[in-house]
XYZ file of C-alpha atoms in Angstrom:
714
model
C 25.287 -14.314 2.084
C 27.559 -14.802 -0.972
C 24.726 -15.756 -3.146
C 22.867 -12.588 -2.317
C 25.971 -10.520 -3.062
C 25.138 -10.088 -7.046
C 21.622 -9.224 -6.218
C 22.590 -6.547 -3.097
C 25.222 -4.887 -5.884
C 22.260 -4.597 -8.636
C 19.996 -3.423 -6.035
C 22.592 -0.631 -4.866
C 23.243 0.403 -8.606
C 19.708 0.219 -9.245
C 18.592 2.293 -6.445
C 21.487 4.991 -7.118
C 20.021 4.995 -10.885
C 16.560 5.814 -9.646
C 17.805 8.304 -7.014
C 19.831 10.158 -9.744
C 16.463 10.456 -11.977
C 14.636 11.631 -9.008
C 17.188 14.339 -8.553
C 16.776 15.430 -11.847
C 12.967 15.617 -11.808
C 13.069 17.471 -8.372
C 15.448 20.187 -9.903
C 13.360 20.613 -12.993
C 10.066 21.083 -10.912
C 11.662 23.043 -7.981
C 9.324 26.017 -9.118
C 6.215 24.021 -8.361
C 7.307 23.150 -4.758
C 7.480 26.436 -2.655
C 7.815 26.731 1.019
C 10.452 25.330 3.546
C 12.371 22.108 3.480
C 9.509 20.213 5.186
C 6.775 21.504 2.422
C 9.302 20.878 -0.262
C 9.822 17.301 0.800
C 6.170 16.607 1.236
C 5.615 18.079 -2.420
C 8.777 16.381 -3.932
C 7.111 12.673 -2.461
C 4.108 13.719 -4.171
C 5.859 14.452 -7.312
C 7.573 11.051 -7.370
C 4.550 9.241 -6.557
C 2.695 10.743 -9.454
C 5.747 10.082 -11.881
C 6.059 6.654 -10.486
C 2.301 5.790 -11.420
C 2.568 7.439 -14.572
C 5.721 6.199 -15.948
C 4.761 2.360 -14.672
C 1.562 2.680 -16.772
C 3.515 3.639 -19.813
C 6.150 1.287 -19.583
C 4.155 -1.867 -18.286
C 1.370 -1.182 -21.014
C 4.355 -1.486 -23.372
C 5.795 -4.588 -21.767
C 8.926 -2.635 -20.896
C 8.741 -2.262 -16.981
C 12.373 -3.357 -15.590
C 14.871 -1.587 -13.768
C 17.523 -0.385 -16.340
C 14.801 0.377 -18.795
C 13.135 2.379 -16.115
C 16.413 3.844 -14.913
C 17.195 4.993 -18.929
C 13.830 6.379 -19.432
C 13.618 8.352 -16.115
C 16.886 9.892 -16.351
C 16.287 11.047 -19.792
C 12.826 12.504 -19.329
C 14.792 14.459 -16.305
C 17.121 15.953 -18.357
C 14.760 16.884 -20.745
C 12.598 18.169 -17.968
C 15.404 20.018 -16.386
C 16.315 21.957 -19.677
C 12.992 22.695 -20.430
C 12.701 24.338 -16.949
C 15.463 26.595 -17.636
C 13.185 29.124 -19.276
C 9.893 29.905 -17.619
C 6.926 28.961 -19.608
C 4.512 31.655 -20.120
C 0.732 31.501 -19.055
C 1.700 29.248 -16.080
C 0.910 32.234 -13.360
C -2.105 34.118 -13.118
C -1.595 37.797 -14.318
C -1.667 39.177 -10.976
C 1.781 37.495 -10.042
C 2.880 40.035 -7.483
C -0.453 39.518 -5.744
C 0.647 35.936 -4.922
C 3.759 36.614 -3.572
C 1.926 38.797 -0.951
C -0.063 35.959 0.117
C 3.016 33.711 1.193
C 1.656 30.757 3.764
C 3.313 30.214 6.810
C 6.115 27.740 6.872
C 5.744 24.701 9.004
C 9.363 24.107 10.287
C 10.419 21.138 12.043
C 8.632 20.040 15.214
C 10.236 21.838 18.602
C 10.264 18.958 20.826
C 11.306 21.711 23.555
C 7.763 22.721 23.548
C 6.042 20.962 26.476
C 3.073 20.232 24.387
C 5.136 18.109 22.185
C 6.699 15.689 24.705
C 3.413 13.509 24.609
C 4.304 12.961 21.106
C 7.870 11.593 22.100
C 6.523 8.222 23.505
C 4.438 7.574 20.247
C 7.510 8.242 18.150
C 9.388 5.728 20.027
C 6.824 2.986 19.717
C 6.678 3.892 15.903
C 10.528 3.233 15.706
C 9.791 0.006 17.715
C 7.078 -0.970 14.869
C 9.981 0.195 12.148
C 12.797 -2.362 13.738
C 10.022 -5.104 13.658
C 9.337 -4.237 10.396
C 12.748 -4.458 9.191
C 13.173 -8.116 10.959
C 10.057 -9.623 9.663
C 8.868 -10.693 5.966
C 5.490 -9.366 4.816
C 2.942 -11.071 7.183
C 0.174 -8.843 6.614
C -3.298 -10.406 5.078
C -3.995 -8.436 2.495
C -0.198 -7.992 1.286
C 0.210 -11.704 1.193
C -3.035 -12.402 -0.850
C -2.885 -9.739 -3.304
C -1.047 -6.499 -2.813
C 2.511 -7.802 -3.171
C 1.630 -10.837 -5.563
C 0.396 -8.123 -8.142
C 3.702 -6.217 -7.644
C 5.929 -9.251 -7.792
C 4.070 -10.357 -10.955
C 4.549 -6.867 -12.814
C 8.243 -7.151 -11.836
C 8.517 -10.642 -13.366
C 6.727 -10.167 -16.498
C 7.045 -6.153 -17.248
C 3.889 -5.799 -18.146
C 0.346 -5.297 -16.853
C -0.581 -8.992 -17.382
C -1.764 -10.762 -14.395
C -2.976 -14.620 -14.280
C -6.327 -15.804 -13.965
C -6.359 -17.555 -10.688
C -9.892 -18.487 -9.844
C -12.119 -17.132 -7.026
C -11.072 -13.882 -5.104
C -8.472 -13.080 -7.907
C -11.222 -12.689 -10.306
C -11.840 -9.293 -8.441
C -8.381 -8.644 -7.131
C -6.940 -8.478 -10.519
C -9.249 -5.275 -11.143
C -8.684 -3.161 -8.220
C -7.235 0.181 -8.722
C -3.707 -0.559 -8.643
C -1.665 3.039 -7.534
C -0.595 1.682 -4.293
C 0.566 -1.632 -5.681
C 2.438 0.142 -8.152
C 4.406 1.966 -5.841
C 5.263 -1.109 -3.870
C 6.707 -2.448 -6.984
C 8.797 0.327 -7.510
C 10.009 -0.077 -4.170
C 10.701 -3.862 -4.706
C 12.192 -3.418 -8.093
C 15.766 -2.544 -7.437
C 16.586 -5.492 -5.140
C 13.638 -7.919 -6.366
C 12.535 -8.612 -2.712
C 10.406 -6.825 -0.035
C 13.858 -5.396 1.583
C 12.735 -2.080 1.527
C 8.900 -1.849 2.182
C 9.272 -1.462 5.880
C 11.134 1.706 5.605
C 9.019 2.875 2.866
C 5.767 2.317 5.309
C 7.598 4.266 8.103
C 8.340 7.040 5.568
C 4.746 7.353 4.528
C 3.786 7.419 8.307
C 6.004 10.357 9.117
C 4.677 12.202 6.001
C 1.205 11.664 7.106
C 2.215 13.444 10.488
C 4.180 16.335 8.343
C 0.873 16.427 6.021
C -1.483 16.913 8.808
C 0.780 19.335 10.613
C 0.927 21.493 7.411
C -2.862 21.166 6.732
C -3.768 22.393 10.320
C -1.138 25.265 9.885
C -3.224 26.214 6.776
C -6.444 26.336 8.738
C -5.026 28.616 11.366
C -3.273 26.654 14.128
C -0.069 27.421 15.708
C 3.230 25.399 14.661
C 3.399 23.433 17.769
C -0.481 22.600 18.004
C -0.160 21.617 14.237
C 2.461 19.213 15.126
C 0.875 17.923 18.231
C -2.423 17.358 15.951
C -0.132 15.334 13.227
C 1.392 13.233 15.697
C -2.356 12.398 17.495
C -3.789 11.553 13.687
C -0.902 9.366 13.037
C -0.748 7.537 15.995
C -4.634 6.037 15.661
C -4.453 2.359 15.575
C -6.144 2.768 11.760
C -2.661 4.470 10.814
C 0.205 2.996 12.872
C -0.974 -0.748 13.092
C -0.660 -0.666 9.210
C 2.617 1.118 9.090
C 4.760 -1.940 7.876
C 1.588 -4.116 6.687
C 1.930 -2.939 2.662
C -1.793 -1.934 2.690
C -2.572 1.153 0.655
C -4.954 2.825 3.335
C -1.979 5.012 4.791
C -0.761 5.824 1.246
C -4.236 6.956 0.221
C -4.319 9.104 3.551
C -1.579 10.999 2.666
C -2.620 11.687 -0.830
C -5.902 12.912 0.281
C -4.141 15.235 2.979
C -1.717 16.375 0.066
C -4.938 17.151 -2.246
C -6.849 18.866 0.468
C -3.875 21.090 1.969
C -3.252 22.307 -1.759
C -6.573 22.843 -2.598
C -7.019 25.142 0.541
C -3.877 26.987 -0.483
C -5.305 27.576 -4.091
C -8.338 28.814 -2.570
C -6.497 31.364 -0.614
C -3.934 32.474 -3.033
C -5.169 31.113 -6.364
C -1.330 29.878 -7.278
C -0.847 27.557 -10.086
C 1.587 25.043 -8.471
C -1.323 24.690 -5.704
C -3.907 23.746 -8.327
C -1.374 21.385 -9.764
C -0.119 19.654 -6.907
C -3.889 19.522 -5.819
C -5.293 17.379 -8.680
C -1.991 15.379 -8.847
C -2.698 14.312 -5.401
C -6.422 13.913 -6.169
C -5.679 11.482 -9.275
C -3.031 9.639 -7.375
C -5.832 9.014 -4.280
C -7.883 7.840 -7.136
C -5.664 5.676 -8.462
C -5.402 3.910 -5.186
C -8.972 3.421 -4.199
C -12.271 3.822 -5.956
C -13.798 5.444 -2.901
C -11.725 8.391 -3.548
C -14.199 9.223 -6.028
C -16.403 10.971 -3.356
C -13.668 13.271 -2.791
C -12.110 13.529 -6.191
C -15.374 15.523 -7.666
C -15.631 18.128 -5.190
C -12.099 18.827 -5.292
C -11.916 18.965 -9.063
C -14.812 21.386 -8.858
C -12.976 23.534 -6.010
C -10.025 23.736 -8.532
C -11.552 23.823 -11.820
C -14.370 26.155 -11.392
C -12.457 29.301 -10.136
C -10.004 28.564 -12.695
C -12.620 29.159 -15.473
C -14.359 32.056 -13.300
C -11.102 34.037 -13.538
C -10.538 32.977 -17.131
C -7.323 31.419 -16.818
C -5.371 29.974 -20.055
C -6.981 27.078 -21.710
C -3.420 25.532 -21.769
C -3.170 25.583 -18.183
C -6.553 23.824 -17.773
C -5.501 21.171 -20.166
C -2.382 20.659 -18.428
C -4.704 20.364 -14.937
C -6.952 17.528 -16.845
C -3.903 15.749 -17.926
C -2.000 15.943 -14.547
C -5.287 14.647 -12.937
C -5.535 12.065 -15.749
C -2.342 10.109 -15.822
C -2.528 8.304 -12.552
C -5.918 7.284 -13.307
C -5.223 5.519 -16.943
C -5.718 2.240 -15.020
C -9.476 2.823 -15.310
C -9.114 3.035 -19.071
C -7.625 0.011 -19.346
C -10.023 -1.547 -16.869
C -12.785 -0.137 -19.083
C -11.562 -1.708 -22.093
C -11.213 -5.006 -20.601
C -14.368 -5.457 -18.609
C -16.950 -2.920 -19.986
C -16.975 -0.651 -16.893
C -13.972 1.607 -15.487
C -15.014 0.655 -11.750
C -15.164 -3.036 -12.040
C -15.206 -4.989 -10.342
C -17.273 -2.422 -8.139
C -21.051 -1.845 -8.202
C -21.204 2.150 -8.635
C -24.692 3.291 -7.550
C -25.329 5.974 -10.260
C -23.708 3.318 -13.076
C -25.751 0.510 -12.184
C -26.142 -0.549 -15.770
C -22.631 -1.165 -16.190
C -20.947 -4.758 -15.338
C -19.776 -5.422 -11.818
C -18.451 -8.607 -10.034
C -21.689 -10.083 -8.600
C -20.058 -12.285 -5.915
C -18.208 -9.417 -4.886
C -21.347 -7.331 -4.399
C -22.744 -10.352 -2.603
C -19.773 -10.436 -0.252
C -19.713 -6.825 0.617
C -23.444 -7.138 1.319
C -23.201 -9.918 3.302
C -25.533 -11.917 1.040
C -22.700 -14.482 0.800
C -21.997 -14.964 4.448
C -23.686 -16.758 6.911
C -26.143 -14.875 9.152
C -24.151 -15.505 12.342
C -21.397 -13.422 10.987
C -23.601 -10.429 10.469
C -24.353 -9.136 13.907
C -23.628 -6.192 15.537
C -24.362 -3.469 12.737
C -25.607 -1.085 15.269
C -24.376 0.817 18.177
C -22.263 -2.357 18.992
C -20.481 -2.219 15.612
C -20.213 1.835 16.029
C -18.450 1.232 19.667
C -15.780 -1.231 17.696
C -14.746 1.742 16.034
C -13.267 3.096 19.091
C -12.596 0.242 21.481
C -12.097 -3.484 21.283
C -9.955 -6.186 22.980
C -7.361 -7.503 23.160
C -6.447 -5.836 19.461
C -7.924 -2.832 17.874
C -7.101 -1.362 14.587
C -9.780 1.508 13.915
C -10.014 4.950 15.565
C -9.463 3.624 19.190
C -9.799 5.582 22.284
C -7.256 8.338 20.988
C -9.380 8.700 17.796
C -12.672 9.424 19.802
C -11.204 12.042 21.596
C -9.817 13.355 18.424
C -13.355 13.761 17.150
C -14.709 15.514 19.923
C -11.757 18.321 19.652
C -12.305 18.346 15.994
C -16.180 19.044 16.362
C -15.027 21.840 18.750
C -12.605 23.493 16.051
C -15.106 22.851 13.503
C -18.048 24.869 15.079
C -15.972 27.517 15.919
C -14.622 27.985 12.200
C -17.985 27.673 10.708
C -19.094 31.038 12.723
C -16.746 32.650 10.647
C -17.691 33.660 7.360
C -14.046 33.415 5.658
C -13.656 29.894 6.711
C -16.766 28.208 5.253
C -15.334 27.278 1.969
C -12.404 25.618 3.427
C -14.514 23.961 6.445
C -16.736 22.624 3.281
C -13.816 21.322 1.569
C -12.330 19.230 4.487
C -15.917 18.056 5.517
C -16.878 16.832 1.975
C -15.313 13.239 2.153
C -16.582 12.301 5.413
C -20.036 13.558 4.720
C -20.303 11.629 1.402
C -18.672 8.375 2.398
C -20.572 8.070 5.644
C -24.078 7.211 3.898
C -22.290 4.815 1.632
C -20.782 3.099 4.746
C -24.161 2.855 5.977
C -25.767 1.590 2.733
C -27.187 -2.009 2.790
C -24.405 -2.758 -0.044
C -21.745 -2.610 2.492
C -23.423 -4.340 5.590
C -20.467 -6.974 5.464
C -17.718 -3.977 6.063
C -19.645 -2.926 9.239
C -20.173 -6.447 10.666
C -17.840 -9.306 9.345
C -15.017 -6.784 8.975
C -15.878 -4.140 11.481
C -12.653 -4.841 13.201
C -10.290 -3.048 10.404
C -13.358 -0.984 8.932
C -11.367 2.229 10.421
C -8.678 2.278 7.790
C -11.141 2.344 5.022
C -13.060 5.231 6.539
C -9.680 7.165 7.622
C -8.809 8.679 4.589
C -11.656 10.936 3.778
C -12.170 11.585 7.684
C -8.492 12.798 8.077
C -8.949 16.294 6.957
C -11.964 16.722 9.190
C -9.806 15.455 12.296
C -7.212 18.158 11.359
C -9.270 20.796 12.681
C -8.733 19.384 16.273
C -5.710 21.773 15.943
C -7.822 24.933 15.442
C -9.891 24.630 18.692
C -8.628 27.059 21.211
C -5.345 26.359 22.903
C -7.118 25.509 26.378
C -9.118 23.089 24.482
C -6.784 21.647 21.857
C -3.514 20.959 23.549
C -5.193 18.921 26.584
C -7.415 17.259 23.963
C -4.647 16.358 21.901
C -2.308 15.120 24.451
C -5.067 12.765 25.948
C -5.685 11.570 22.190
C -1.711 10.795 22.058
C -2.298 9.057 25.451
C -5.405 7.089 24.402
C -3.920 5.817 21.252
C -0.754 4.615 23.077
C -3.224 2.201 24.623
C -3.648 0.271 21.613
C 0.171 -0.433 20.732
C -0.041 -3.456 21.846
C -0.099 -6.525 20.894
C 2.800 -5.821 18.392
C 2.520 -9.268 16.786
C 6.223 -10.135 18.155
C 7.645 -13.646 18.514
C 10.450 -15.204 19.755
C 12.500 -15.355 16.648
C 12.372 -11.463 16.215
C 14.071 -10.826 19.144
C 17.885 -11.244 18.625
C 17.624 -10.037 14.908
C 15.604 -6.738 16.251
C 18.403 -6.126 18.886
C 21.198 -6.639 16.195
C 19.439 -4.211 13.668
C 18.659 -1.686 16.359
C 22.495 -1.462 17.331
C 23.386 -1.306 13.486
C 21.048 1.773 13.185
C 22.336 3.350 16.157
C 25.959 2.980 15.155
C 25.168 4.012 11.639
C 23.353 7.145 12.999
C 26.300 7.752 15.113
C 28.877 7.602 12.443
C 26.679 9.769 9.924
C 26.437 12.333 12.844
C 30.264 12.401 13.417
C 30.909 12.710 9.819
C 28.368 15.333 9.220
C 29.203 17.427 12.362
C 32.401 16.986 13.946
C 34.319 15.829 10.582
C 32.815 18.614 8.461
C 35.915 20.588 8.569
C 38.531 18.050 8.658
C 37.240 16.279 5.565
C 36.377 17.453 2.021
C 32.634 17.073 1.183
C 33.132 14.440 -1.429
C 35.157 12.415 0.924
C 32.650 12.742 3.710
C 29.767 11.749 1.232
C 31.986 8.667 0.032
C 32.207 7.710 3.729
C 28.767 8.251 4.283
C 28.007 5.651 1.122
C 30.231 3.108 2.651
C 28.739 3.235 6.134
C 25.368 2.751 4.401
C 26.638 0.183 2.083
C 28.051 -1.865 5.319
C 24.768 -1.384 6.956
C 22.643 -2.703 3.969
C 24.681 -5.608 3.844
C 24.514 -6.840 7.309
C 21.043 -5.945 7.640
C 20.119 -7.928 4.331
C 21.839 -11.116 6.246
C 20.323 -10.671 9.530
C 16.785 -10.449 7.958
C 17.513 -13.484 5.575
C 18.384 -15.552 8.683
C 15.156 -14.411 10.141
C 12.671 -14.936 7.614
C 11.555 -18.395 7.864
C 12.076 -18.864 11.530
C 9.657 -15.675 11.874
C 7.190 -17.133 9.244
C 6.945 -20.547 11.162
C 5.728 -18.697 14.418
C 2.845 -17.151 12.447
C 0.571 -19.852 14.356
C -1.468 -18.017 16.871
C 0.264 -19.208 19.888
C 3.586 -18.402 18.897
C 2.243 -14.728 17.948
C 4.059 -13.557 15.029
C 1.856 -11.177 12.614
C 1.836 -7.691 11.188
C -1.645 -5.928 11.213
C -3.835 -8.900 12.421
C -3.213 -12.323 12.913
C -3.504 -15.259 10.519
C -6.162 -17.682 10.683
C -4.588 -20.884 11.816
C -5.527 -22.946 9.175
C -3.902 -20.714 6.370
C -0.781 -20.294 8.704
C -0.063 -23.853 7.973
C 1.146 -23.058 4.578
C 4.282 -21.645 6.531
C 5.631 -25.056 6.530
C 5.735 -24.919 2.487
C 7.530 -21.464 2.329
C 10.904 -22.232 3.076
C 10.992 -25.419 0.675
C 10.355 -23.193 -2.138
C 12.915 -20.448 -1.495
C 16.044 -21.934 -3.168
C 18.612 -20.541 -5.505
C 17.022 -22.386 -8.486
C 14.261 -20.431 -10.220
C 11.090 -22.659 -10.116
C 8.067 -22.559 -12.390
C 5.180 -23.328 -9.755
C 1.635 -24.131 -10.624
C -0.821 -23.399 -7.742
C -4.213 -24.687 -7.111
C -6.574 -23.395 -4.660
C -9.992 -24.269 -3.222
C -12.533 -21.763 -1.945
C -12.962 -20.936 1.773
C -16.445 -19.138 1.859
C -14.899 -15.919 0.506
C -11.826 -16.926 -1.604
C -9.537 -14.641 0.219
C -7.183 -16.398 2.137
C -4.558 -17.638 -0.459
C -1.171 -16.498 0.690
C 0.276 -16.451 -2.573
C 3.578 -13.665 -1.827
C 5.596 -16.339 -0.063
C 5.630 -18.615 -2.898
C 7.465 -16.381 -5.145
C 10.804 -16.754 -2.773
C 12.641 -13.978 -1.003
C 14.408 -12.837 -4.394
C 11.014 -13.155 -6.453
C 12.955 -16.145 -8.436
C 9.886 -18.358 -8.571
C 7.333 -17.961 -11.170
C 3.646 -18.590 -10.260
C 1.185 -19.675 -13.173
C -2.388 -21.009 -13.105
C -3.381 -24.068 -14.783
C -6.857 -24.204 -15.446
C -8.526 -27.542 -14.759
C -10.882 -27.438 -17.903
C -11.098 -26.097 -21.484
C -12.962 -22.968 -20.085
C -10.713 -20.245 -18.729
C -12.261 -17.151 -18.961
C -11.465 -15.484 -15.468
C -15.108 -15.862 -14.386
C -15.748 -16.619 -10.731
C -17.452 -19.833 -10.674
C -18.395 -22.058 -7.611
C -15.959 -24.800 -7.333
C -18.578 -27.551 -7.431
C -19.258 -25.813 -11.288
C -15.667 -25.331 -11.760
C -14.695 -29.224 -11.360
C -17.828 -30.590 -12.884
C -16.221 -29.035 -15.916
C -12.415 -30.398 -15.036
C -10.807 -32.543 -17.505
C -7.758 -34.274 -15.626
C -5.920 -34.989 -18.942
C -5.918 -31.701 -20.269
C -4.851 -30.391 -16.800
C -1.821 -32.834 -16.890
C -1.085 -31.978 -20.153
C -1.038 -28.159 -19.659
C 1.399 -28.669 -16.982
C 3.780 -30.433 -19.419
C 3.016 -27.655 -22.084
C 3.945 -25.055 -19.209
C 7.092 -26.709 -18.316
C 5.831 -26.729 -14.710
C 8.494 -28.049 -12.061
C 6.164 -27.992 -8.701
C 2.388 -27.861 -7.838
C 1.478 -26.510 -5.018
C -2.014 -26.989 -3.151
C -3.002 -24.595 -0.678
C -6.192 -24.366 1.563
C -8.505 -26.313 0.603
C -8.396 -29.818 -0.622
C -8.807 -30.043 -4.533
C -8.863 -32.970 -6.979
C -5.467 -31.963 -8.573
C -3.697 -33.564 -5.938
C -5.384 -36.900 -6.608
C -4.996 -36.424 -10.442
C -1.202 -35.706 -9.793
C -0.612 -38.678 -7.620
C -1.374 -41.024 -10.463
C 1.574 -39.561 -12.768
C 4.833 -41.398 -12.852
C 6.659 -38.311 -13.546
C 5.430 -36.511 -9.907
C 5.665 -37.401 -6.643
C 3.157 -35.933 -4.107
C 3.349 -35.489 -0.576
C 0.939 -33.648 2.145
C 3.011 -31.297 4.642
C 0.568 -31.390 7.409
C -2.128 -33.830 9.172
C -4.716 -31.727 7.448
C -3.694 -32.731 4.292
C -2.783 -29.099 2.735
C -0.954 -27.510 1.746
C 0.917 -30.490 -0.729
C 3.398 -30.344 -2.809
C 4.084 -32.264 -6.250
C 7.637 -32.422 -7.476
C 8.574 -33.115 -10.644
C 10.985 -35.949 -10.710
C 14.275 -36.178 -12.788
C 13.037 -39.235 -14.373
C 9.376 -41.196 -14.290
C 8.896 -43.811 -11.685
C 8.867 -47.175 -12.561
C 5.763 -48.580 -13.026
C 4.446 -51.077 -10.605
C 4.527 -54.858 -11.563
C 1.257 -55.935 -12.933
C -0.554 -58.823 -11.119
C -0.018 -60.902 -13.916
C 3.647 -60.484 -13.876
C 4.056 -62.059 -10.476
């Protein structure tokens, strides 16, 4: 624990600095965030997300992305923004400002659990809290988080720049994926240089999806209680809740899409400048997270900009909207400069002349996969979107019911002429994404990856599902309650393992004690203690909880990782393949106080997607991973292993290890020649960690091994 104290204090101070900057920016932009407390909180998260992506892009492009530079930059910017906000800028409101005040939207207000309709949401909330506690115990274990989401965040934190290594195989396309979600993960990891806060961040995003869905439902005409019920029903679907603590970007994307559509609806109703800004900001963030958002971004921008131009609003306002949309999307410009296409590595149908990653296209279309993996593309695959056993991560039974009730609400809304524009706005994402999902270019997504296809579809379908709240109450309430019950069936399996039980009990007890202490200080001692003293005591309680949680989680980290084998059951989102789970025997060996420089060598297993890089960084991101190419050619292209090793030059590879000052060489799945090359070097010792021969580790010796005596010397 003593070794963790300096990092913990740095994390606390850094978090306090970022919180101060956030407070300044929220104060400066309070005019843009209208409505009640929940609405302002939702829009505050939107603002801070936009600011985080834009600030990261600026600082990282200058190689200045680090905790204290970011704190100083954001606080200075917040102070300037606060001063500028003291005088209201001319031209930011439409001329008929008084008319806007008459079109005040209904406030959401907190959910009233005294309403019998919302009782059905209580078990879902309890099960979500159980997932939160599990996430606070376990280290990151979800597949995509281990292979590229969190490694990218770790590389940025270590280097302070946009630079990513040229690892072969899948990394030749991972490194070019839109990075908006990974950027937000890097901000969450930055203060403590660890994954400590990722699970609470995931839970916060889940709660915001509930509230954002409820807000949109309210604007579409639902009652407050039905709106909240619909919010819980959407968030309870396996495609959302199963990925709550997984550090995948799909929940973030769902949230930003709901923000964008909700503010677009409000803009169409009232013409408020603030709604236009918020909608284009959320649209830009959605596009920064995933390229599939382009299917919704274009219609939303048309819905905002055409009325703006039609009513001849200010050119400055139009320029501001374009800037707000563009700022989070500058990663596409970087990709365009580096690769020749802003959409790389993806092939975009209307831009087929632009370069794309051919092997990724072969993978998505199924041309790279064996025929036996490409079955069930018809009704069987469609059925798996709503039912599979023993684990389900798509829409589930609850989602099927939600689609039915939403269809009823949509049909009723279409009959009302005043609702048709709004209906189109909520439908357009689903309408445009369905043909894309059914195209031959995405055959593997609806066959080989059908078990997780729902998380890819959900963001653009979520606004459609919100219409379930607008059906008549005698249809909506029973339908939504049954949807919640249907989704609850899929909460298992949780991915629980024996090593999680005691730490989970300890953390749950700590949370209860902290909640009780906070309630006591806030309510009971409110009159007896001064506000500053109460705030100080609350801070002390928080620090004690943080220190205790960190210690419990650190003890559980590698016992949990060692139980990732399928029979022991530890996983997040979906289980690891047994062959790749063998690397768990390596991870604890690398997590020592000393910083190490680790060269990683990997083979290709069909899709090149199963290299769990993240645990190699260590729990404090203290290890630096480097790629040492095996040949003189290292242009980042994706070559077949046979070709890659036909160009190999072992002597050059060994020489590069010395040049890079590599301390350890790690070999993951599969077998590669580097192990044999290294075994012949007197400065390294090589050992396999399992009977499979992988993973293996090559350690640099303090002094070279003596050469064995020659035959002539005997």
